């Protein structure tokens, strides 16, 4: 006798603030950028590219942190000579970062790099080389990033506009894009970076109106970790909330792994990347009856590396504590030297304050065993 099995519910798409801008889709190696592909996270190595082992080791660390695409500097022939081995052994697509010397663009393409970043503002006679670059890149299946930067804008544009205004950045980008398109080359994305988030946001908004190019977002020279995180979050949030942006790089004067962590969290916060571990905890407040700071830090440290979409609430008073703990996958509402442990909205036990951290970690790991790992399906598996 046939048995009617329940039809599994179709999971709801995460709510976002605005539909994605429909940009042209390109490939950076096996990572899709633009179109309906997820917003990808990029970073850049800080090692000497000539030190192949150190560079590959750092790329492995970035990959483990969630980096999708990595850029390496190529300022010399020795760096160019190291590119083939790096591109061959990297777990994620490698972009060669080229300035001043157009010959290294061709070296990077020949080395098998997934993409090349070119800076039209400081490559000598760049416009005269576009046709040759386009042919070489097309033949190799290599994409290009036209990387316009406020700090290295073409002198003619600086004279025309007085400084690196949004209009100047966009004019540079559109001009270079038109040169590639004249040679029937369309596998490129564009960035118009500035250290001022307001100027940067205006430039990208203008650029998004001018064409369907995929856009790489970045606040250049954003600063030390705290300042750079704030500037990047503000700028990226303003653009991504409007659907503008296809790939991002958070530029920090810090370990590049931190860039990846910040970039991933920005995307997770906007529901543009599946959420992983999320700690909900009390801010500074005189109502707290336990040391919430220490509890939250210890729980975060104990669950570092957890990749499942788990929300853990660490709460310190009876005002918002029970409600937040009940809404989370796992939570604690603390007070008077003890804590009520909630799992999926239900109180499962009450423990001493000294046992809260250990109990939360144990329960989190138990829940994680039954949850699928969070992932970002940005890889083109048909390639």
CSV table of C-alpha atoms in Angstrom, one decimal:
chain,number,residue,atom,x,y,z
A,1,UNK,CA,0.0,0.0,0.0
A,2,UNK,CA,1.4,3.4,-1.0
A,3,UNK,CA,2.2,5.7,1.9
A,4,UNK,CA,1.8,9.5,1.5
A,5,UNK,CA,5.0,11.1,2.7
A,6,UNK,CA,5.0,14.7,3.9
A,7,UNK,CA,6.4,17.0,1.2
A,8,UNK,CA,9.4,18.9,2.7
A,9,UNK,CA,8.8,22.6,3.0
A,10,UNK,CA,10.7,24.8,0.6
A,11,UNK,CA,13.0,26.9,2.8
A,12,UNK,CA,12.3,30.6,2.6
A,13,UNK,CA,14.9,32.8,1.0
A,14,UNK,CA,16.5,35.1,3.6
A,15,UNK,CA,15.1,38.6,3.7
A,16,UNK,CA,17.3,41.3,2.1
A,17,UNK,CA,16.9,45.0,2.0
A,18,UNK,CA,16.8,45.3,-1.8
A,19,UNK,CA,17.1,43.1,-4.8
A,20,UNK,CA,20.6,42.7,-6.2
A,21,UNK,CA,21.4,44.9,-9.1
A,22,UNK,CA,21.6,42.7,-12.3
A,23,UNK,CA,25.1,43.0,-13.4
A,24,UNK,CA,27.0,41.1,-16.1
A,25,UNK,CA,28.4,37.8,-14.8
A,26,UNK,CA,32.1,36.9,-15.2
A,27,UNK,CA,34.3,34.2,-13.9
A,28,UNK,CA,37.4,34.6,-11.7
A,29,UNK,CA,38.7,31.1,-12.0
A,30,UNK,CA,35.8,28.9,-10.8
A,31,UNK,CA,34.2,31.7,-8.8
A,32,UNK,CA,31.3,33.5,-10.4
A,33,UNK,CA,31.1,37.2,-9.9
A,34,UNK,CA,28.0,39.3,-10.8
A,35,UNK,CA,24.6,38.3,-12.0
A,36,UNK,CA,22.9,36.1,-9.5
A,37,UNK,CA,26.1,34.8,-7.9
A,38,UNK,CA,26.6,35.3,-4.2
A,39,UNK,CA,28.7,38.3,-3.2
A,40,UNK,CA,32.2,37.0,-2.8
A,41,UNK,CA,34.9,38.0,-0.2
A,42,UNK,CA,38.4,38.9,-1.3
A,43,UNK,CA,41.7,39.7,0.5
A,44,UNK,CA,45.3,40.3,-0.4
A,45,UNK,CA,48.4,38.5,0.8
A,46,UNK,CA,51.0,40.5,2.8
A,47,UNK,CA,53.9,38.1,2.2
A,48,UNK,CA,56.6,38.6,-0.4
A,49,UNK,CA,55.2,37.0,-3.5
A,50,UNK,CA,58.7,35.6,-4.2
A,51,UNK,CA,58.4,33.6,-1.0
A,52,UNK,CA,56.1,31.0,-2.5
A,53,UNK,CA,55.8,28.8,0.5
A,54,UNK,CA,54.9,31.7,2.8
A,55,UNK,CA,52.4,33.1,0.3
A,56,UNK,CA,50.7,29.7,-0.2
A,57,UNK,CA,50.5,29.3,3.6
A,58,UNK,CA,48.8,32.6,4.0
A,59,UNK,CA,46.4,31.8,1.2
A,60,UNK,CA,45.5,28.6,3.0
A,61,UNK,CA,44.8,30.6,6.2
A,62,UNK,CA,42.6,33.1,4.2
A,63,UNK,CA,40.8,30.2,2.6
A,64,UNK,CA,40.1,28.6,6.0
A,65,UNK,CA,38.7,32.0,7.2
A,66,UNK,CA,36.2,32.1,4.3
A,67,UNK,CA,38.1,34.0,1.6
A,68,UNK,CA,36.8,33.3,-2.0
A,69,UNK,CA,39.4,35.1,-4.1
A,70,UNK,CA,42.9,36.2,-3.2
A,71,UNK,CA,45.2,38.9,-4.7
A,72,UNK,CA,49.0,38.9,-4.7
A,73,UNK,CA,51.4,41.7,-5.5
A,74,UNK,CA,53.5,41.6,-8.6
A,75,UNK,CA,55.8,44.6,-8.6
A,76,UNK,CA,58.9,42.8,-10.1
A,77,UNK,CA,60.1,40.1,-12.5
A,78,UNK,CA,61.0,37.9,-9.5
A,79,UNK,CA,57.3,38.2,-8.3
A,80,UNK,CA,56.1,37.4,-11.8
A,81,UNK,CA,58.3,34.3,-11.9
A,82,UNK,CA,56.7,33.1,-8.7
A,83,UNK,CA,53.1,33.4,-10.0
A,84,UNK,CA,52.8,30.0,-11.9
A,85,UNK,CA,53.5,27.9,-8.8
A,86,UNK,CA,51.3,30.1,-6.6
A,87,UNK,CA,48.4,29.9,-9.1
A,88,UNK,CA,48.9,26.2,-9.5
A,89,UNK,CA,48.8,25.3,-5.8
A,90,UNK,CA,46.3,27.9,-4.4
A,91,UNK,CA,43.0,26.5,-3.2
A,92,UNK,CA,41.2,29.7,-4.4
A,93,UNK,CA,41.5,31.8,-7.5
A,94,UNK,CA,44.6,34.1,-7.6
A,95,UNK,CA,44.5,37.6,-8.9
A,96,UNK,CA,47.8,39.3,-9.9
A,97,UNK,CA,48.0,42.9,-8.8
A,98,UNK,CA,49.8,44.9,-11.5
A,99,UNK,CA,51.1,48.5,-11.4
A,100,UNK,CA,53.4,50.6,-13.6
A,101,UNK,CA,54.7,47.8,-15.9
A,102,UNK,CA,52.3,46.4,-18.5
A,103,UNK,CA,54.7,43.5,-19.2
A,104,UNK,CA,53.7,41.9,-15.9
A,105,UNK,CA,50.0,41.8,-17.0
A,106,UNK,CA,51.1,39.4,-19.8
A,107,UNK,CA,53.3,37.5,-17.4
A,108,UNK,CA,50.4,37.0,-15.0
A,109,UNK,CA,48.1,35.8,-17.8
A,110,UNK,CA,50.8,33.3,-19.0
A,111,UNK,CA,51.3,32.2,-15.4
A,112,UNK,CA,47.7,30.9,-15.2
A,113,UNK,CA,46.3,33.5,-12.8
A,114,UNK,CA,42.5,33.6,-12.7
A,115,UNK,CA,42.5,37.4,-13.1
A,116,UNK,CA,44.6,40.4,-13.3
A,117,UNK,CA,44.0,43.7,-11.5
A,118,UNK,CA,45.2,46.7,-13.7
A,119,UNK,CA,45.5,50.2,-12.5
A,120,UNK,CA,45.0,52.5,-15.5
A,121,UNK,CA,46.2,55.5,-13.5
A,122,UNK,CA,49.8,54.4,-13.1
A,123,UNK,CA,50.5,51.9,-15.9
A,124,UNK,CA,52.6,53.6,-18.6
A,125,UNK,CA,50.8,53.9,-21.9
A,126,UNK,CA,48.1,51.6,-20.6
A,127,UNK,CA,45.5,52.7,-23.1
A,128,UNK,CA,47.8,51.7,-26.0
A,129,UNK,CA,48.1,48.2,-24.5
A,130,UNK,CA,44.4,47.4,-24.0
A,131,UNK,CA,43.9,45.6,-27.3
A,132,UNK,CA,46.8,43.4,-26.7
A,133,UNK,CA,45.8,42.7,-23.1
A,134,UNK,CA,42.2,41.9,-24.2
A,135,UNK,CA,43.4,39.4,-26.7
A,136,UNK,CA,45.8,37.7,-24.3
A,137,UNK,CA,43.2,37.5,-21.5
A,138,UNK,CA,40.4,36.2,-23.8
A,139,UNK,CA,42.7,33.5,-25.2
A,140,UNK,CA,43.6,32.4,-21.6
A,141,UNK,CA,40.1,32.7,-20.1
A,142,UNK,CA,41.5,35.3,-17.7
A,143,UNK,CA,39.3,38.1,-16.4
A,144,UNK,CA,40.4,41.6,-15.6
A,145,UNK,CA,39.7,44.1,-12.8
A,146,UNK,CA,39.9,47.7,-13.8
A,147,UNK,CA,41.0,49.1,-10.5
A,148,UNK,CA,40.6,52.9,-10.3
A,149,UNK,CA,42.0,54.3,-7.1
A,150,UNK,CA,41.8,57.9,-5.7
A,151,UNK,CA,45.5,57.8,-4.7
A,152,UNK,CA,46.7,57.0,-8.3
A,153,UNK,CA,44.2,58.7,-10.5
A,154,UNK,CA,45.4,59.8,-13.9
A,155,UNK,CA,46.9,63.3,-13.7
A,156,UNK,CA,44.7,64.6,-16.6
A,157,UNK,CA,41.6,63.8,-14.6
A,158,UNK,CA,43.0,65.3,-11.4
A,159,UNK,CA,43.7,68.5,-13.4
A,160,UNK,CA,40.2,68.5,-14.9
A,161,UNK,CA,38.3,67.8,-11.6
A,162,UNK,CA,40.6,69.4,-9.1
A,163,UNK,CA,40.8,66.2,-7.0
A,164,UNK,CA,39.6,62.6,-6.9
A,165,UNK,CA,35.9,63.4,-6.9
A,166,UNK,CA,33.3,60.7,-7.6
A,167,UNK,CA,32.9,62.1,-11.1
A,168,UNK,CA,36.7,61.8,-11.7
A,169,UNK,CA,36.8,58.2,-10.5
A,170,UNK,CA,33.8,57.2,-12.6
A,171,UNK,CA,35.1,59.0,-15.7
A,172,UNK,CA,38.3,57.0,-15.5
A,173,UNK,CA,36.5,53.7,-15.0
A,174,UNK,CA,34.0,54.2,-17.8
A,175,UNK,CA,36.7,55.3,-20.2
A,176,UNK,CA,38.8,52.2,-19.6
A,177,UNK,CA,35.8,50.0,-19.8
A,178,UNK,CA,34.9,51.4,-23.2
A,179,UNK,CA,38.4,50.6,-24.4
A,180,UNK,CA,38.1,46.9,-23.5
A,181,UNK,CA,34.6,46.8,-25.0
A,182,UNK,CA,35.9,48.3,-28.2
A,183,UNK,CA,38.0,45.1,-28.5
A,184,UNK,CA,35.0,42.9,-27.7
A,185,UNK,CA,36.4,42.0,-24.3
A,186,UNK,CA,33.7,42.0,-21.6
A,187,UNK,CA,35.1,39.7,-18.8
A,188,UNK,CA,36.0,42.5,-16.4
A,189,UNK,CA,34.8,44.0,-13.2
A,190,UNK,CA,35.4,47.5,-12.0
A,191,UNK,CA,36.4,49.2,-8.7
A,192,UNK,CA,36.4,52.9,-7.9
A,193,UNK,CA,38.1,53.1,-4.5
A,194,UNK,CA,38.5,56.1,-2.2
A,195,UNK,CA,39.5,56.4,1.5
A,196,UNK,CA,36.4,58.5,2.2
A,197,UNK,CA,33.3,56.3,2.5
A,198,UNK,CA,31.0,59.2,1.3
A,199,UNK,CA,33.0,59.8,-1.9
A,200,UNK,CA,33.3,56.1,-2.4
A,201,UNK,CA,29.5,55.4,-2.1
A,202,UNK,CA,28.7,58.2,-4.5
A,203,UNK,CA,31.2,57.0,-7.0
A,204,UNK,CA,29.8,53.4,-7.0
A,205,UNK,CA,26.2,54.7,-7.2
A,206,UNK,CA,27.1,56.7,-10.2
A,207,UNK,CA,29.0,53.9,-11.8
A,208,UNK,CA,26.1,51.4,-11.2
A,209,UNK,CA,23.9,53.7,-13.3
A,210,UNK,CA,26.3,53.9,-16.2
A,211,UNK,CA,26.5,50.2,-17.1
A,212,UNK,CA,26.0,46.6,-16.1
A,213,UNK,CA,29.6,45.9,-15.1
A,214,UNK,CA,30.1,43.7,-12.0
A,215,UNK,CA,31.5,45.9,-9.2
A,216,UNK,CA,34.2,45.2,-6.7
A,217,UNK,CA,33.6,47.2,-3.6
A,218,UNK,CA,36.4,48.6,-1.4
A,219,UNK,CA,37.3,51.6,0.8
A,220,UNK,CA,41.0,52.0,0.0
A,221,UNK,CA,43.5,52.7,2.8
A,222,UNK,CA,40.6,52.4,5.3
A,223,UNK,CA,43.1,52.4,8.2
A,224,UNK,CA,43.8,50.3,11.4
A,225,UNK,CA,41.4,47.5,12.3
A,226,UNK,CA,38.8,49.4,14.3
A,227,UNK,CA,38.6,52.5,12.0
A,228,UNK,CA,38.8,50.4,8.8
A,229,UNK,CA,36.1,48.1,10.0
A,230,UNK,CA,33.7,50.9,10.7
A,231,UNK,CA,34.5,52.7,7.4
A,232,UNK,CA,34.1,49.6,5.4
A,233,UNK,CA,30.9,48.4,7.2
A,234,UNK,CA,29.3,51.9,6.7
A,235,UNK,CA,30.2,52.1,3.0
A,236,UNK,CA,29.5,48.5,2.1
A,237,UNK,CA,26.2,48.5,4.0
A,238,UNK,CA,25.1,51.7,2.2
A,239,UNK,CA,25.7,50.1,-1.2
A,240,UNK,CA,24.8,46.4,-0.6
A,241,UNK,CA,21.6,47.5,1.1
A,242,UNK,CA,20.7,48.9,-2.3
A,243,UNK,CA,21.7,45.8,-4.2
A,244,UNK,CA,25.0,47.4,-5.4
A,245,UNK,CA,28.2,45.2,-5.2
A,246,UNK,CA,29.2,41.8,-6.5
A,247,UNK,CA,32.5,41.2,-4.6
A,248,UNK,CA,34.2,43.0,-1.7
A,249,UNK,CA,37.5,43.5,-0.1
A,250,UNK,CA,37.9,45.1,3.4
A,251,UNK,CA,41.2,46.9,3.5
A,252,UNK,CA,42.7,46.9,6.9
A,253,UNK,CA,46.1,47.7,8.4
A,254,UNK,CA,45.9,44.3,10.1
A,255,UNK,CA,46.3,40.6,9.4
A,256,UNK,CA,44.4,39.9,6.2
A,257,UNK,CA,42.5,37.1,7.9
A,258,UNK,CA,40.8,39.9,9.8
A,259,UNK,CA,39.7,41.4,6.5
A,260,UNK,CA,38.0,38.2,5.6
A,261,UNK,CA,36.3,37.9,8.9
A,262,UNK,CA,35.0,41.4,8.7
A,263,UNK,CA,33.9,41.1,5.1
A,264,UNK,CA,32.1,37.8,5.9
A,265,UNK,CA,30.3,39.3,8.9
A,266,UNK,CA,29.1,42.3,6.8
A,267,UNK,CA,27.6,40.0,4.3
A,268,UNK,CA,26.1,37.7,7.0
A,269,UNK,CA,24.5,40.7,8.7
A,270,UNK,CA,22.7,41.7,5.5
A,271,UNK,CA,21.7,38.1,4.7
A,272,UNK,CA,23.9,38.1,1.7
A,273,UNK,CA,25.9,35.1,3.0
A,274,UNK,CA,24.6,32.2,5.1
A,275,UNK,CA,25.0,33.1,8.8
A,276,UNK,CA,27.3,31.0,10.9
A,277,UNK,CA,27.9,31.3,14.6
A,278,UNK,CA,26.2,34.5,16.0
A,279,UNK,CA,26.6,35.5,19.6
A,280,UNK,CA,23.9,37.7,21.0
A,281,UNK,CA,25.0,39.4,24.2
A,282,UNK,CA,24.1,42.3,26.5
A,283,UNK,CA,25.7,45.7,26.0
A,284,UNK,CA,27.1,47.6,29.0
A,285,UNK,CA,24.2,48.0,31.5
A,286,UNK,CA,23.8,48.5,35.2
A,287,UNK,CA,21.1,45.9,35.3
A,288,UNK,CA,23.5,43.0,34.6
A,289,UNK,CA,23.8,40.6,37.6
A,290,UNK,CA,26.6,38.6,36.2
A,291,UNK,CA,29.9,39.3,34.4
A,292,UNK,CA,28.4,39.3,30.9
A,293,UNK,CA,31.5,40.5,29.2
A,294,UNK,CA,33.6,37.6,30.4
A,295,UNK,CA,30.8,35.1,29.8
A,296,UNK,CA,30.4,36.2,26.2
A,297,UNK,CA,34.1,36.3,25.5
A,298,UNK,CA,34.6,32.8,26.9
A,299,UNK,CA,31.7,31.4,25.0
A,300,UNK,CA,32.9,33.0,21.8
A,301,UNK,CA,36.4,31.6,22.3
A,302,UNK,CA,35.1,28.2,23.1
A,303,UNK,CA,33.0,28.0,19.9
A,304,UNK,CA,35.6,29.6,17.6
A,305,UNK,CA,35.7,27.8,14.3
A,306,UNK,CA,32.1,26.6,14.5
A,307,UNK,CA,30.6,26.9,10.9
A,308,UNK,CA,27.0,26.0,11.5
A,309,UNK,CA,24.3,28.8,11.5
A,310,UNK,CA,23.8,28.8,15.3
A,311,UNK,CA,22.6,31.8,17.3
A,312,UNK,CA,23.7,31.8,21.0
A,313,UNK,CA,22.3,34.4,23.4
A,314,UNK,CA,24.4,35.3,26.5
A,315,UNK,CA,22.2,37.5,28.6
A,316,UNK,CA,22.8,39.0,32.0
A,317,UNK,CA,19.5,40.3,33.5
A,318,UNK,CA,15.8,39.5,33.7
A,319,UNK,CA,14.6,42.4,31.5
A,320,UNK,CA,15.6,41.2,28.0
A,321,UNK,CA,17.4,38.0,29.0
A,322,UNK,CA,14.6,35.4,28.9
A,323,UNK,CA,13.1,36.8,25.7
A,324,UNK,CA,16.4,36.9,23.8
A,325,UNK,CA,17.5,33.5,25.2
A,326,UNK,CA,14.1,32.0,24.1
A,327,UNK,CA,14.4,33.4,20.6
A,328,UNK,CA,17.9,32.0,20.1
A,329,UNK,CA,18.8,28.4,19.2
A,330,UNK,CA,20.6,28.3,22.5
A,331,UNK,CA,20.8,30.9,25.3
A,332,UNK,CA,21.2,31.7,28.9
A,333,UNK,CA,19.3,34.2,31.0
A,334,UNK,CA,21.6,34.9,34.0
A,335,UNK,CA,21.0,36.5,37.4
A,336,UNK,CA,21.6,35.9,41.1
A,337,UNK,CA,24.6,33.7,40.6
A,338,UNK,CA,22.8,31.2,38.2
A,339,UNK,CA,21.6,30.9,34.7
A,340,UNK,CA,18.6,29.4,33.0
A,341,UNK,CA,19.7,27.5,29.9
A,342,UNK,CA,17.3,27.6,26.9
A,343,UNK,CA,17.4,25.3,23.9
A,344,UNK,CA,15.0,26.1,21.0
A,345,UNK,CA,12.8,28.3,23.3
A,346,UNK,CA,12.5,25.8,26.2
A,347,UNK,CA,14.3,25.9,29.6
A,348,UNK,CA,16.3,22.6,29.9
A,349,UNK,CA,18.1,23.3,33.1
A,350,UNK,CA,19.3,25.9,35.6
A,351,UNK,CA,23.1,25.9,36.4
A,352,UNK,CA,25.4,27.8,38.6
A,353,UNK,CA,27.1,30.9,37.2
A,354,UNK,CA,30.4,29.1,37.2
A,355,UNK,CA,29.0,26.3,35.0
A,356,UNK,CA,27.3,28.6,32.4
A,357,UNK,CA,30.2,28.7,29.9
A,358,UNK,CA,30.9,24.9,30.0
A,359,UNK,CA,27.2,24.1,29.7
A,360,UNK,CA,26.6,26.5,26.7
A,361,UNK,CA,29.6,25.1,24.9
A,362,UNK,CA,28.5,21.5,25.4
A,363,UNK,CA,24.9,22.3,24.3
A,364,UNK,CA,26.2,24.2,21.3
A,365,UNK,CA,28.4,21.4,20.1
A,366,UNK,CA,25.5,19.0,20.6
A,367,UNK,CA,23.2,21.1,18.5
A,368,UNK,CA,25.9,21.6,15.9
A,369,UNK,CA,26.1,17.9,15.3
A,370,UNK,CA,22.6,17.9,13.9
A,371,UNK,CA,22.9,21.0,11.8
A,372,UNK,CA,24.3,21.4,8.2
A,373,UNK,CA,27.4,23.5,7.8
A,374,UNK,CA,26.9,27.0,6.5
A,375,UNK,CA,28.3,27.4,3.0
A,376,UNK,CA,28.4,29.9,0.1
A,377,UNK,CA,27.6,28.2,-3.3
A,378,UNK,CA,29.7,30.6,-5.4
A,379,UNK,CA,31.7,27.9,-7.2
A,380,UNK,CA,30.8,27.0,-10.7
A,381,UNK,CA,30.9,23.2,-10.5
A,382,UNK,CA,30.3,22.8,-14.2
A,383,UNK,CA,33.7,24.2,-15.1
